[in-house]
Amino acid sequence: MAPYVLVVQSDPELGRQIGDTLREARYEMSSEAEGAWAKRSLLVRPPDAVVLDTSLADGSGFSVAEALRKDPDTRNVPIFFIASRFRGQGHASEARRRYGPAEYLPAPLSLDTLLATLLSRLPPKGAEASPLVVRDYPSGPSFSDTAQSDTAQKEEKRQVERAAKELASADPELHGSFARQSFARVLKRIYARRVSGALLAQRDPIKKIVFFQDGYPVSVRSNVLGECLGQILLSQKLISKKALDESLRRMKEDKRQQGSLLIEMGALSPYNLQRALIAQMEAKICDLFSWKAGSFGFVEGRQPRGEPVRLEKTPAALILEGIRRYYNEERQNAVLAPFAGQYVAPDLDPLRRLQDLSGDPAERRFIASVDGSRRLEAVLETAPIRIKRARLLLVAMSEAGMIEPARTAVRQKPDLSAEMLSPENLGQDRNPEQMTPDELGAVLETLRAQTHFDVLGVAADSEIVAVERAYDRLARNFHPDKFRFRADDVRLIAQRIFEHLGEAHAVLHDKGSRRRYLARLQQEDREPLSGAVVPGGAAEKVYFMGVEHLRARRYHDAVSAFRQAVQLAPDNAGYLGALGWAIYREAPADAAAAEAGLLELQRAVSLNGKDPWVRVSLGRFFAETKRPDAAIAEFEVALKLSPGFTDIEEEIRRLRSET
């Protein structure tokens, strides 16, 4: 049998990446997000290894490690700690002393390192790989008959057919036949237009409705009774056949939802129910990639009803998943036929070219290497991954509009290493998609105050290839795909940053426009405009300089800049709060510095207690100085002032779990 690995990870995206990596390496695995359910999972089936996040939604991951070491059945199971919130070498040393883990890996996690250490301790021994996707549901009377008799399923079917009838009577903005246009191409068109609405796909008697928001598919409904939750749970080994049969029996008797019953039975955690519901929706939408007949019509403005979960994959990632499931060699050849003997060039539109296709590091390196300098055959022959895998990626890139064939080489091949694509090289402390609105706003204001050369970090005489490389590296991290789950204000700021980077690229990648821009800069230096002011005022400019110093951990410089900003605008609570935080961070072990920082933070609250970010800064000060109750109080005020701060909600849960 394949070794069984339990992954306990609070970050859903990282958990998915770890799961994909382990399955491809032929491990059997299951996932949990909370310590309580992980402990229950240990009792149901002892694992051969545990990949364990040190910080979970309901407390420390060390409580799970404690349970492992106390149980004779799991006492010697190797633990691979993932320190998602790295707290220094002291924390790592304590973890090693108490639990003797096989490895302690700090964030950001290298999946290659995790896999290498796991392979060295627990090799798969040629075991059969677990399926990466749910290709076919289990069949037979035990499934289909029960599903057909379920009242909820039949009601879902009636609702879908009513909605389909209503959509069919509307005047669609986009319509056609799947015989002439694949579902992948339809997805690409909707994404390019960034529209919201509903797509009705019909192939009698099957009807499916896919809802979109700003070009992203968010949910799907179907009148196919066979696409049942229980079947997906069983096929992914999230529940046993016995648990499935018992849940179906209770569904008939109690007329309740299957997922709620499975949680009540202790057979399924809320986290895995959510993952299964998403997998169920993915199965419904991916089935459309197999359609070679039927019709479609897109009606703008139609919104989905309240769904418990939403699709997570980007259109490009969904296209890749659908291709992996349903594109046979013949269909792959048809997509790549125009590229035969041609150069594989990135699409000129950065929105299409830089789509988030895969989270796998090796695949991302391959995608980044497709730069227009080589023909199709050479791209495949020199691929750093298996040719079959590279071929599927190219098919998906073509269907998603990321690449196009070219008769001549587009540009010289840049040296795009994995490090160049990492967030650390943006000059940020953490990934841009995790930034707060204030942090993103600071990035935007900084870009606005810079020249195009400063924006991309290139010299005036840089080669075109260097400009392209710098732009791709930066724009990829602020691409709309990265921010699709954030609040509207965050998505808007990220979109403006993406557009600002695009403006700099548009000017500098063309030699003629670059010469004209340089001449204009030189003219402005010699003859400043009368009455010209810095965007946002002098105080704001100095403040954002301080933010940049703070982000780069140049705390002394940050304190100096924030003091200047406060002198220029003494009534600005945000500037005072930033000053207080910087004073503390400059010398966190110094009691006098902590007292001085607290004084400025309290002054900021007194000046404007309705500023949520001032409250957050004060709360973080209390959290850092081991005053969790005071920190929670400030965070709760911030949430009342501006609901929806998921990172603050998580911080409150963490603080409560540690008190």
XYZ file of C-alpha atoms in Angstrom:
659
model
C 0.000 0.000 0.000
C 1.059 3.606 -0.559
C 2.304 5.414 2.579
C -0.475 7.444 4.171
C 0.347 11.086 5.052
C -1.908 13.357 7.094
C -1.504 17.041 6.172
C -2.661 19.493 8.856
C -2.428 22.948 7.299
C -4.405 26.133 8.062
C -3.677 27.816 4.696
C -6.013 26.219 2.089
C -3.835 27.180 -0.890
C -0.645 25.864 0.683
C -2.502 22.738 1.763
C -3.655 22.181 -1.815
C -0.119 22.615 -3.144
C 1.268 20.179 -0.589
C -1.490 17.692 -1.451
C -0.827 17.903 -5.185
C 2.904 17.405 -4.596
C 2.392 14.351 -2.379
C -0.144 12.706 -4.675
C 2.126 13.123 -7.661
C 4.900 11.453 -5.646
C 2.553 8.484 -5.054
C 1.577 9.099 -1.470
C -1.906 8.571 -0.136
C -2.983 11.569 1.913
C -5.784 13.403 3.663
C -6.033 16.969 4.960
C -7.361 18.822 7.970
C -7.241 22.521 8.898
C -8.001 22.340 12.631
C -6.193 20.567 15.433
C -9.346 19.056 16.944
C -10.280 17.289 13.714
C -6.674 16.266 13.111
C -6.625 14.502 16.490
C -9.851 12.727 15.608
C -8.365 11.686 12.285
C -5.385 10.171 14.134
C -7.744 7.924 16.088
C -9.615 6.793 12.984
C -6.512 5.942 10.970
C -2.932 6.312 12.233
C -0.794 7.937 9.503
C 2.676 6.934 8.365
C 3.768 10.605 8.518
C 2.268 13.973 9.462
C 2.909 17.319 7.750
C 1.909 19.759 10.484
C 1.419 23.539 10.477
C 2.708 25.021 13.732
C -0.151 27.567 13.817
C -3.698 26.311 13.194
C -7.089 28.005 13.113
C -8.016 26.592 16.547
C -4.627 26.863 18.236
C -1.061 25.663 18.081
C -0.091 22.710 15.928
C 2.032 21.519 18.838
C -1.111 20.176 20.522
C -1.452 17.745 17.604
C 2.215 16.811 17.965
C 1.579 16.214 21.679
C -1.279 13.837 20.866
C 0.920 12.005 18.364
C 3.706 11.467 20.863
C 1.394 10.328 23.688
C -0.368 7.618 21.650
C 1.640 4.351 21.402
C 0.294 3.784 17.870
C 1.705 7.103 16.608
C 4.578 7.759 18.996
C 7.224 7.142 16.334
C 5.387 8.681 13.368
C 7.687 11.260 11.696
C 6.450 14.854 11.964
C 7.300 17.474 9.352
C 6.625 20.869 10.914
C 5.706 23.760 8.591
C 6.311 27.026 10.460
C 3.810 29.213 8.603
C 4.528 31.937 11.168
C 8.259 31.561 11.717
C 9.193 32.781 15.186
C 12.954 32.350 15.111
C 15.508 29.681 15.844
C 14.510 29.470 19.514
C 11.029 28.344 18.522
C 12.487 25.777 16.119
C 14.905 24.457 18.757
C 12.104 24.028 21.285
C 9.996 22.135 18.734
C 12.911 19.817 17.998
C 13.610 19.238 21.686
C 10.033 18.408 22.630
C 8.799 16.453 19.619
C 11.845 15.216 17.709
C 10.428 16.080 14.270
C 11.872 14.703 11.064
C 12.114 18.290 9.801
C 11.211 21.852 10.797
C 10.666 23.951 7.667
C 10.212 27.740 8.002
C 8.026 29.886 5.741
C 8.033 30.496 2.850
C 7.843 26.744 2.291
C 9.875 25.049 -0.424
C 7.747 22.151 -1.678
C 10.840 20.587 -3.223
C 12.577 20.538 0.171
C 9.508 19.081 1.881
C 9.204 16.332 -0.719
C 12.923 15.527 -0.594
C 12.891 15.129 3.193
C 9.688 13.077 3.086
C 11.087 10.798 0.377
C 14.234 10.207 2.403
C 12.259 9.177 5.514
C 9.259 7.498 3.922
C 9.804 6.386 0.287
C 6.630 5.355 -1.607
C 8.219 1.999 -2.641
C 6.584 1.937 -6.060
C 3.053 2.239 -4.749
C 0.275 3.153 -7.117
C -0.482 6.853 -7.257
C -3.702 8.147 -5.813
C -5.845 9.802 -8.501
C -5.191 13.517 -8.895
C -8.759 14.205 -9.995
C -12.191 12.641 -9.752
C -12.541 11.399 -13.314
C -15.451 8.988 -12.897
C -17.894 8.676 -10.080
C -18.597 5.248 -8.562
C -21.548 3.575 -10.263
C -24.075 0.948 -9.419
C -27.435 0.699 -7.644
C -25.934 1.640 -4.263
C -25.200 5.115 -5.646
C -27.525 5.960 -8.490
C -30.744 4.617 -6.955
C -30.187 6.416 -3.687
C -29.238 9.634 -5.401
C -32.315 9.509 -7.609
C -34.620 9.192 -4.608
C -33.094 12.077 -2.683
C -35.556 14.970 -2.366
C -32.882 17.655 -2.187
C -31.267 16.450 -5.394
C -34.560 16.472 -7.244
C -35.389 19.950 -5.967
C -31.977 21.147 -7.179
C -32.763 19.698 -10.597
C -36.111 21.513 -10.759
C -34.532 24.818 -9.746
C -31.791 24.499 -12.361
C -34.272 23.707 -15.108
C -36.434 26.701 -14.167
C -33.406 28.992 -14.162
C -32.231 27.514 -17.473
C -35.598 28.226 -19.056
C -35.437 31.836 -17.878
C -31.898 32.306 -19.194
C -32.774 30.697 -22.530
C -35.538 33.257 -23.040
C -33.165 36.173 -22.430
C -31.087 37.888 -25.114
C -27.536 36.553 -24.606
C -24.537 38.851 -25.140
C -22.405 35.840 -26.073
C -23.702 32.621 -27.634
C -22.646 29.778 -29.868
C -22.117 26.057 -30.258
C -19.590 23.825 -28.497
C -19.124 22.041 -31.814
C -17.419 25.191 -33.096
C -15.966 26.637 -29.900
C -14.581 24.705 -26.936
C -15.607 25.543 -23.393
C -11.994 26.639 -22.774
C -12.323 29.300 -25.472
C -15.629 30.456 -23.994
C -13.977 30.839 -20.590
C -11.177 32.832 -22.209
C -13.610 35.225 -23.890
C -15.577 35.902 -20.698
C -12.361 36.413 -18.724
C -10.980 38.847 -21.302
C -14.168 40.923 -21.100
C -14.126 40.844 -17.241
C -17.914 40.627 -17.130
C -20.344 39.251 -14.549
C -23.323 37.081 -15.373
C -24.530 33.540 -16.048
C -23.526 31.091 -18.775
C -26.158 28.528 -19.728
C -24.706 25.363 -21.284
C -27.187 22.898 -22.781
C -26.779 19.464 -24.279
C -30.140 17.738 -23.988
C -31.161 16.677 -21.454
C -28.210 18.159 -19.506
C -28.290 21.794 -18.397
C -25.548 23.599 -16.489
C -25.380 27.201 -15.318
C -21.991 28.754 -14.562
C -21.982 32.082 -12.723
C -19.178 34.618 -13.234
C -17.992 37.679 -11.326
C -15.625 40.026 -13.160
C -14.708 37.228 -15.543
C -14.026 34.621 -12.839
C -16.289 31.548 -12.544
C -17.572 31.420 -8.957
C -20.234 28.698 -8.902
C -22.003 26.157 -11.072
C -25.361 24.418 -10.882
C -26.440 21.329 -12.764
C -29.545 19.222 -13.327
C -27.422 16.035 -13.405
C -28.354 13.944 -10.378
C -25.233 11.794 -10.632
C -22.934 14.641 -9.550
C -23.455 13.907 -5.857
C -21.419 15.026 -2.884
C -21.267 11.600 -1.257
C -19.746 10.003 -4.323
C -16.949 12.580 -4.417
C -16.265 12.122 -0.698
C -15.983 8.362 -1.146
C -13.853 8.519 -4.291
C -11.418 10.886 -2.533
C -11.356 8.558 0.518
C -12.597 11.316 2.793
C -15.298 9.022 4.192
C -15.842 5.272 4.343
C -18.514 3.311 2.476
C -20.128 2.602 5.838
C -20.295 6.333 6.695
C -21.733 7.103 3.262
C -24.501 4.511 3.592
C -25.368 5.697 7.093
C -25.527 9.353 5.984
C -27.806 8.448 3.087
C -30.100 6.519 5.436
C -30.331 9.530 7.764
C -30.928 11.879 4.830
C -34.061 9.907 3.921
C -35.321 9.825 7.500
C -34.445 13.349 8.657
C -34.648 15.260 5.330
C -31.351 16.993 6.150
C -28.241 17.869 4.153
C -25.655 15.144 3.814
C -22.673 17.318 4.734
C -24.209 18.425 8.041
C -25.047 14.825 8.912
C -21.510 13.618 8.192
C -20.068 16.332 10.467
C -22.582 15.429 13.183
C -21.596 11.765 12.825
C -17.921 12.710 13.299
C -17.097 11.187 9.911
C -16.097 14.444 8.218
C -14.590 17.747 9.361
C -16.051 21.123 8.293
C -12.793 21.808 6.451
C -13.007 18.631 4.377
C -16.703 19.226 3.724
C -15.789 22.627 2.261
C -13.012 21.079 0.142
C -15.411 18.397 -1.073
C -18.085 20.948 -2.002
C -15.489 22.826 -4.044
C -14.371 19.549 -5.665
C -18.019 18.827 -6.453
C -18.376 22.172 -8.228
C -15.074 21.648 -10.047
C -16.283 18.260 -11.264
C -19.474 19.865 -12.578
C -17.676 22.618 -14.469
C -14.804 20.427 -15.713
C -17.326 18.106 -17.329
C -18.004 20.942 -19.795
C -14.490 20.510 -21.220
C -15.609 17.133 -22.547
C -18.537 18.594 -24.498
C -18.132 18.541 -28.273
C -21.787 19.368 -28.935
C -24.467 21.528 -27.369
C -25.048 25.264 -27.135
C -24.115 28.091 -24.784
C -25.418 31.556 -24.054
C -24.056 34.179 -21.662
C -26.393 36.713 -20.026
C -24.746 39.613 -18.194
C -25.812 40.782 -14.768
C -27.242 37.504 -13.429
C -25.890 36.682 -9.972
C -25.814 33.311 -8.158
C -27.882 32.577 -5.114
C -26.105 32.316 -1.762
C -23.679 29.440 -2.188
C -21.845 27.869 0.793
C -18.561 27.827 -1.167
C -17.200 29.259 -4.388
C -14.846 28.031 -7.052
C -11.254 28.907 -6.219
C -9.321 28.248 -9.421
C -8.670 30.994 -11.943
C -10.055 30.485 -15.468
C -6.586 29.472 -16.670
C -6.168 26.956 -13.822
C -9.627 25.529 -14.556
C -8.676 25.197 -18.208
C -5.549 23.261 -17.214
C -7.615 20.979 -14.961
C -10.204 20.364 -17.679
C -7.498 19.598 -20.224
C -5.842 17.120 -17.881
C -9.142 15.339 -17.410
C -10.690 15.391 -20.854
C -8.260 16.324 -23.649
C -7.000 13.173 -25.337
C -3.952 13.172 -27.611
C -6.056 14.071 -30.651
C -7.469 17.205 -29.015
C -4.046 18.206 -27.711
C -2.574 17.870 -31.216
C -5.359 20.030 -32.656
C -4.605 22.851 -30.181
C -0.838 22.742 -30.785
C -1.024 22.275 -34.567
C -0.641 26.047 -35.310
C 2.565 26.051 -33.223
C 4.325 23.285 -35.199
C 7.675 24.676 -36.387
C 6.777 28.092 -34.956
C 8.144 30.114 -32.049
C 6.019 29.978 -28.890
C 5.490 33.638 -28.008
C 3.800 35.127 -24.919
C 0.621 37.041 -25.702
C 1.142 40.807 -25.839
C -1.691 41.499 -23.399
C -0.249 41.126 -19.836
C -3.701 40.318 -18.442
C -3.724 37.151 -20.559
C 0.021 36.460 -20.599
C 0.512 36.554 -16.820
C -2.520 34.523 -15.753
C -2.169 32.300 -12.707
C -2.139 28.874 -14.364
C -0.396 26.656 -11.797
C 0.856 26.854 -8.237
C 3.463 24.151 -8.740
C 6.974 25.726 -8.579
C 8.411 23.506 -11.334
C 5.477 24.254 -13.624
C 5.719 27.974 -12.896
C 9.392 27.931 -13.872
C 8.506 26.213 -17.132
C 5.691 28.698 -17.859
C 8.032 31.640 -17.185
C 10.641 30.152 -19.550
C 8.235 30.247 -22.509
C 9.392 33.628 -23.778
C 9.253 33.509 -27.578
C 12.923 32.662 -28.076
C 12.394 28.996 -29.056
C 10.247 26.937 -31.364
C 7.644 24.514 -30.017
C 9.838 21.464 -30.510
C 12.753 23.057 -28.633
C 10.491 24.187 -25.799
C 9.377 20.597 -25.267
C 12.819 19.044 -25.710
C 14.462 21.335 -23.155
C 11.591 21.354 -20.648
C 12.749 20.892 -17.016
C 9.665 18.741 -16.394
C 8.336 15.616 -18.119
C 7.412 16.219 -21.755
C 3.851 14.989 -21.239
C 3.388 17.458 -18.410
C 4.971 20.290 -20.402
C 2.758 19.491 -23.367
C -0.409 19.733 -21.278
C 0.751 23.081 -19.915
C 1.320 24.418 -23.432
C -2.129 23.237 -24.505
C -3.656 25.027 -21.512
C -1.599 28.173 -22.146
C -2.840 28.247 -25.725
C -6.483 27.674 -24.799
C -6.253 30.353 -22.088
C -4.733 32.884 -24.520
C -1.370 33.095 -22.739
C 0.718 32.196 -25.815
C 0.501 32.503 -29.590
C 2.573 31.156 -32.521
C 5.141 33.465 -34.135
C 7.244 33.031 -37.283
C 10.305 34.726 -35.796
C 11.849 34.860 -32.349
C 10.134 37.509 -30.279
C 13.011 38.408 -27.971
C 16.173 37.077 -26.408
C 15.730 34.458 -23.775
C 15.872 36.026 -20.291
C 17.284 34.175 -17.316
C 14.070 33.716 -15.363
C 15.026 31.800 -12.256
C 12.681 30.784 -9.477
C 14.187 33.413 -7.202
C 13.405 36.215 -9.643
C 9.724 35.335 -9.467
C 9.592 35.299 -5.674
C 7.877 38.070 -3.658
C 11.051 38.742 -1.700
C 12.614 40.354 -4.760
C 9.855 42.943 -4.888
C 11.394 44.628 -1.859
C 8.426 43.460 0.223
C 8.438 41.676 3.580
C 5.679 39.368 2.419
C 3.608 38.332 -0.542
C 1.784 41.304 -2.160
C -1.516 39.384 -2.265
C -1.444 39.254 1.561
C -0.890 43.005 1.993
C -3.369 45.222 3.805
C -5.115 48.060 1.937
C -2.767 50.577 3.571
C 0.309 48.642 2.479
C -0.959 48.345 -1.077
C -1.884 52.020 -1.038
C 1.662 52.847 0.004
C 3.014 50.823 -2.923
C 0.716 52.651 -5.322
C 1.603 56.106 -4.011
C 5.297 55.249 -4.147
C 4.963 54.196 -7.781
C 3.109 57.394 -8.622
C 5.953 59.492 -7.206
C 8.599 57.588 -9.178
C 9.810 57.707 -12.751
C 9.054 54.745 -15.022
C 12.675 53.644 -14.611
C 12.316 53.615 -10.816
C 8.991 51.811 -11.064
C 10.535 48.865 -12.913
C 13.927 49.177 -11.273
C 15.873 49.495 -14.540
C 18.515 51.917 -15.777
C 17.931 54.417 -18.576
C 20.188 52.426 -20.902
C 18.847 48.963 -20.006
C 18.301 46.468 -22.805
C 14.729 45.701 -23.828
C 15.060 42.172 -22.442
C 15.882 43.599 -18.988
C 12.777 45.799 -19.128
C 10.615 42.820 -20.101
C 12.118 40.696 -17.347
C 11.595 43.372 -14.680
C 8.037 44.046 -15.791
C 6.996 40.388 -15.855
C 8.502 39.799 -12.427
C 6.612 42.696 -10.849
C 3.349 42.576 -12.785
C 2.909 38.859 -12.149
C 2.697 39.559 -8.407
C 0.026 42.250 -8.805
C -1.990 40.477 -11.507
C -5.770 40.548 -10.829
C -5.751 36.746 -10.476
C -3.815 37.133 -7.235
C -6.438 39.382 -5.641
C -9.693 37.845 -6.846
C -10.808 36.859 -3.315
C -9.966 40.178 -1.649
C -12.353 43.018 -0.876
C -13.362 45.471 -3.599
C -11.105 48.261 -2.320
C -8.075 45.961 -2.281
C -8.768 44.643 -5.777
C -9.105 48.203 -7.060
C -5.745 49.289 -5.586
C -4.028 46.155 -6.941
C -5.567 46.804 -10.368
C -4.189 50.357 -10.347
C -0.730 49.077 -9.396
C -0.929 46.552 -12.256
C -1.965 49.313 -14.670
C 0.787 51.648 -13.413
C 3.384 48.948 -14.027
C 1.873 48.491 -17.486
C 2.245 52.203 -18.240
C 5.930 52.082 -17.319
C 6.429 48.999 -19.462
C 4.607 50.491 -22.447
C 6.939 53.499 -22.443
C 10.249 51.770 -21.738
C 9.994 48.661 -23.908
C 9.909 50.801 -27.070
C 13.160 52.639 -27.827
C 11.453 55.602 -29.458
C 8.979 56.215 -26.655
C 11.795 55.757 -24.128
C 13.896 58.472 -25.813
C 10.963 60.871 -25.769
C 10.267 60.077 -22.106
C 13.931 60.653 -21.172
C 13.892 63.992 -22.994
C 10.780 64.998 -21.059
C 12.381 64.078 -17.730
C 15.475 66.087 -18.591
C 13.331 69.051 -19.591
C 11.405 68.856 -16.312
C 14.691 68.767 -14.373
C 15.926 71.942 -16.123
C 12.621 73.810 -16.050
C 10.379 72.746 -13.136
C 6.723 73.471 -13.588
C 5.584 76.645 -11.787
C 3.684 75.773 -8.608
C 4.099 72.033 -9.067
C 3.472 69.982 -5.923
C 4.200 66.430 -4.949
C 1.090 64.224 -5.421
C -0.694 64.057 -2.096
C 1.409 66.811 -0.501
C 4.875 66.880 1.046
C 3.757 65.158 4.257
C 2.259 62.264 2.319
C 5.408 61.835 0.261
C 7.569 61.684 3.382
C 5.097 59.283 4.999
C 5.286 56.818 2.111
C 9.072 57.051 2.203
C 8.770 55.953 5.823
C 6.530 53.058 4.814
C 9.190 51.891 2.370
C 11.846 52.084 5.114
C 9.582 50.186 7.493
C 8.933 47.457 4.923
C 12.677 47.076 4.352
C 13.230 46.935 8.162
C 15.227 50.185 8.121
C 13.543 51.219 11.355
C 15.786 54.174 12.201
C 15.122 55.742 8.791
C 11.410 54.982 9.148
C 11.250 56.806 12.497
C 12.994 59.831 10.987
C 10.605 59.945 7.997
C 7.474 59.526 10.119
C 8.635 62.295 12.490
C 8.953 64.631 9.512
C 5.476 63.627 8.307
C 4.013 64.325 11.767
C 5.724 67.742 11.875
C 4.208 68.610 8.485
C 0.750 67.207 9.377
C 0.427 67.033 13.191
C -3.309 66.259 13.044
C -2.917 63.090 10.964
C -3.590 60.094 13.240
C -2.242 57.630 10.676
C 1.154 59.327 10.641
C 1.266 59.336 14.470
C 0.343 55.642 14.588
C 3.053 54.771 12.064
C 5.591 56.737 14.111
C 4.654 54.906 17.303
C 4.946 51.504 15.661
C 8.332 52.367 14.080
C 9.719 53.636 17.393
C 8.825 50.344 19.037
C 10.124 48.185 16.175
C 13.471 50.013 16.190
C 14.244 48.623 19.656
C 11.555 46.116 20.763
C 13.615 44.911 23.749
C 14.080 48.468 25.072
C 11.433 49.342 27.669
C 11.887 53.083 27.036
C 11.333 52.616 23.296
C 8.232 50.552 23.967
C 6.856 53.241 26.278
C 7.605 55.995 23.720
C 5.996 53.993 20.921
C 2.899 53.308 23.025
C 2.580 57.019 23.841
C 2.482 57.943 20.138
C 0.014 55.137 19.368
C -2.303 56.281 22.161
C -2.043 59.881 20.915
C -3.082 58.640 17.481
C -6.141 56.877 18.936
C -7.054 59.998 20.898
C -6.752 62.076 17.730
C -8.918 59.770 15.621
C -10.275 56.695 17.373
C -12.451 55.883 14.359
C -9.470 55.092 12.142
C -9.432 51.250 12.046
C -5.777 51.073 11.038
C -4.701 53.127 14.042
C -6.577 50.626 16.204
C -4.889 47.740 14.390
C -1.442 49.272 14.977
C -2.149 49.661 18.686
C -3.529 46.131 18.844
C -0.425 44.710 17.228
C 1.727 46.626 19.698
C -0.172 45.013 22.589
C 0.105 41.581 20.947
C 3.867 42.002 20.495
C 4.306 43.141 24.105
C 2.399 40.140 25.514
C -0.853 41.910 26.392
C -3.337 39.700 24.501
C -6.499 40.986 26.217
C -5.696 44.595 25.309
C -4.767 43.505 21.771
C -8.063 41.644 21.318
C -9.995 44.684 22.545
C -8.328 46.960 19.967
C -8.769 44.417 17.162
C -12.475 44.059 17.978
C -12.926 47.840 17.763
C -11.146 47.805 14.385
C -13.490 45.068 13.142
C -16.548 47.074 14.191
C -15.205 50.123 12.363
C -14.333 48.152 9.235
C -15.784 44.607 9.113
C -14.157 41.999 6.891
C -10.525 42.092 8.082
C -9.980 38.338 7.828
C -6.352 38.604 8.935
C -7.429 40.456 12.084
C -10.130 37.856 12.774
C -7.477 35.146 12.528
C -5.212 37.122 14.874
C -8.013 37.346 17.446
C -8.582 33.576 17.252
C -4.863 32.944 17.681
C -4.579 35.245 20.673
C -7.604 33.667 22.359
C -6.204 30.182 21.804
C -2.933 31.171 23.480
C -4.467 32.831 26.540
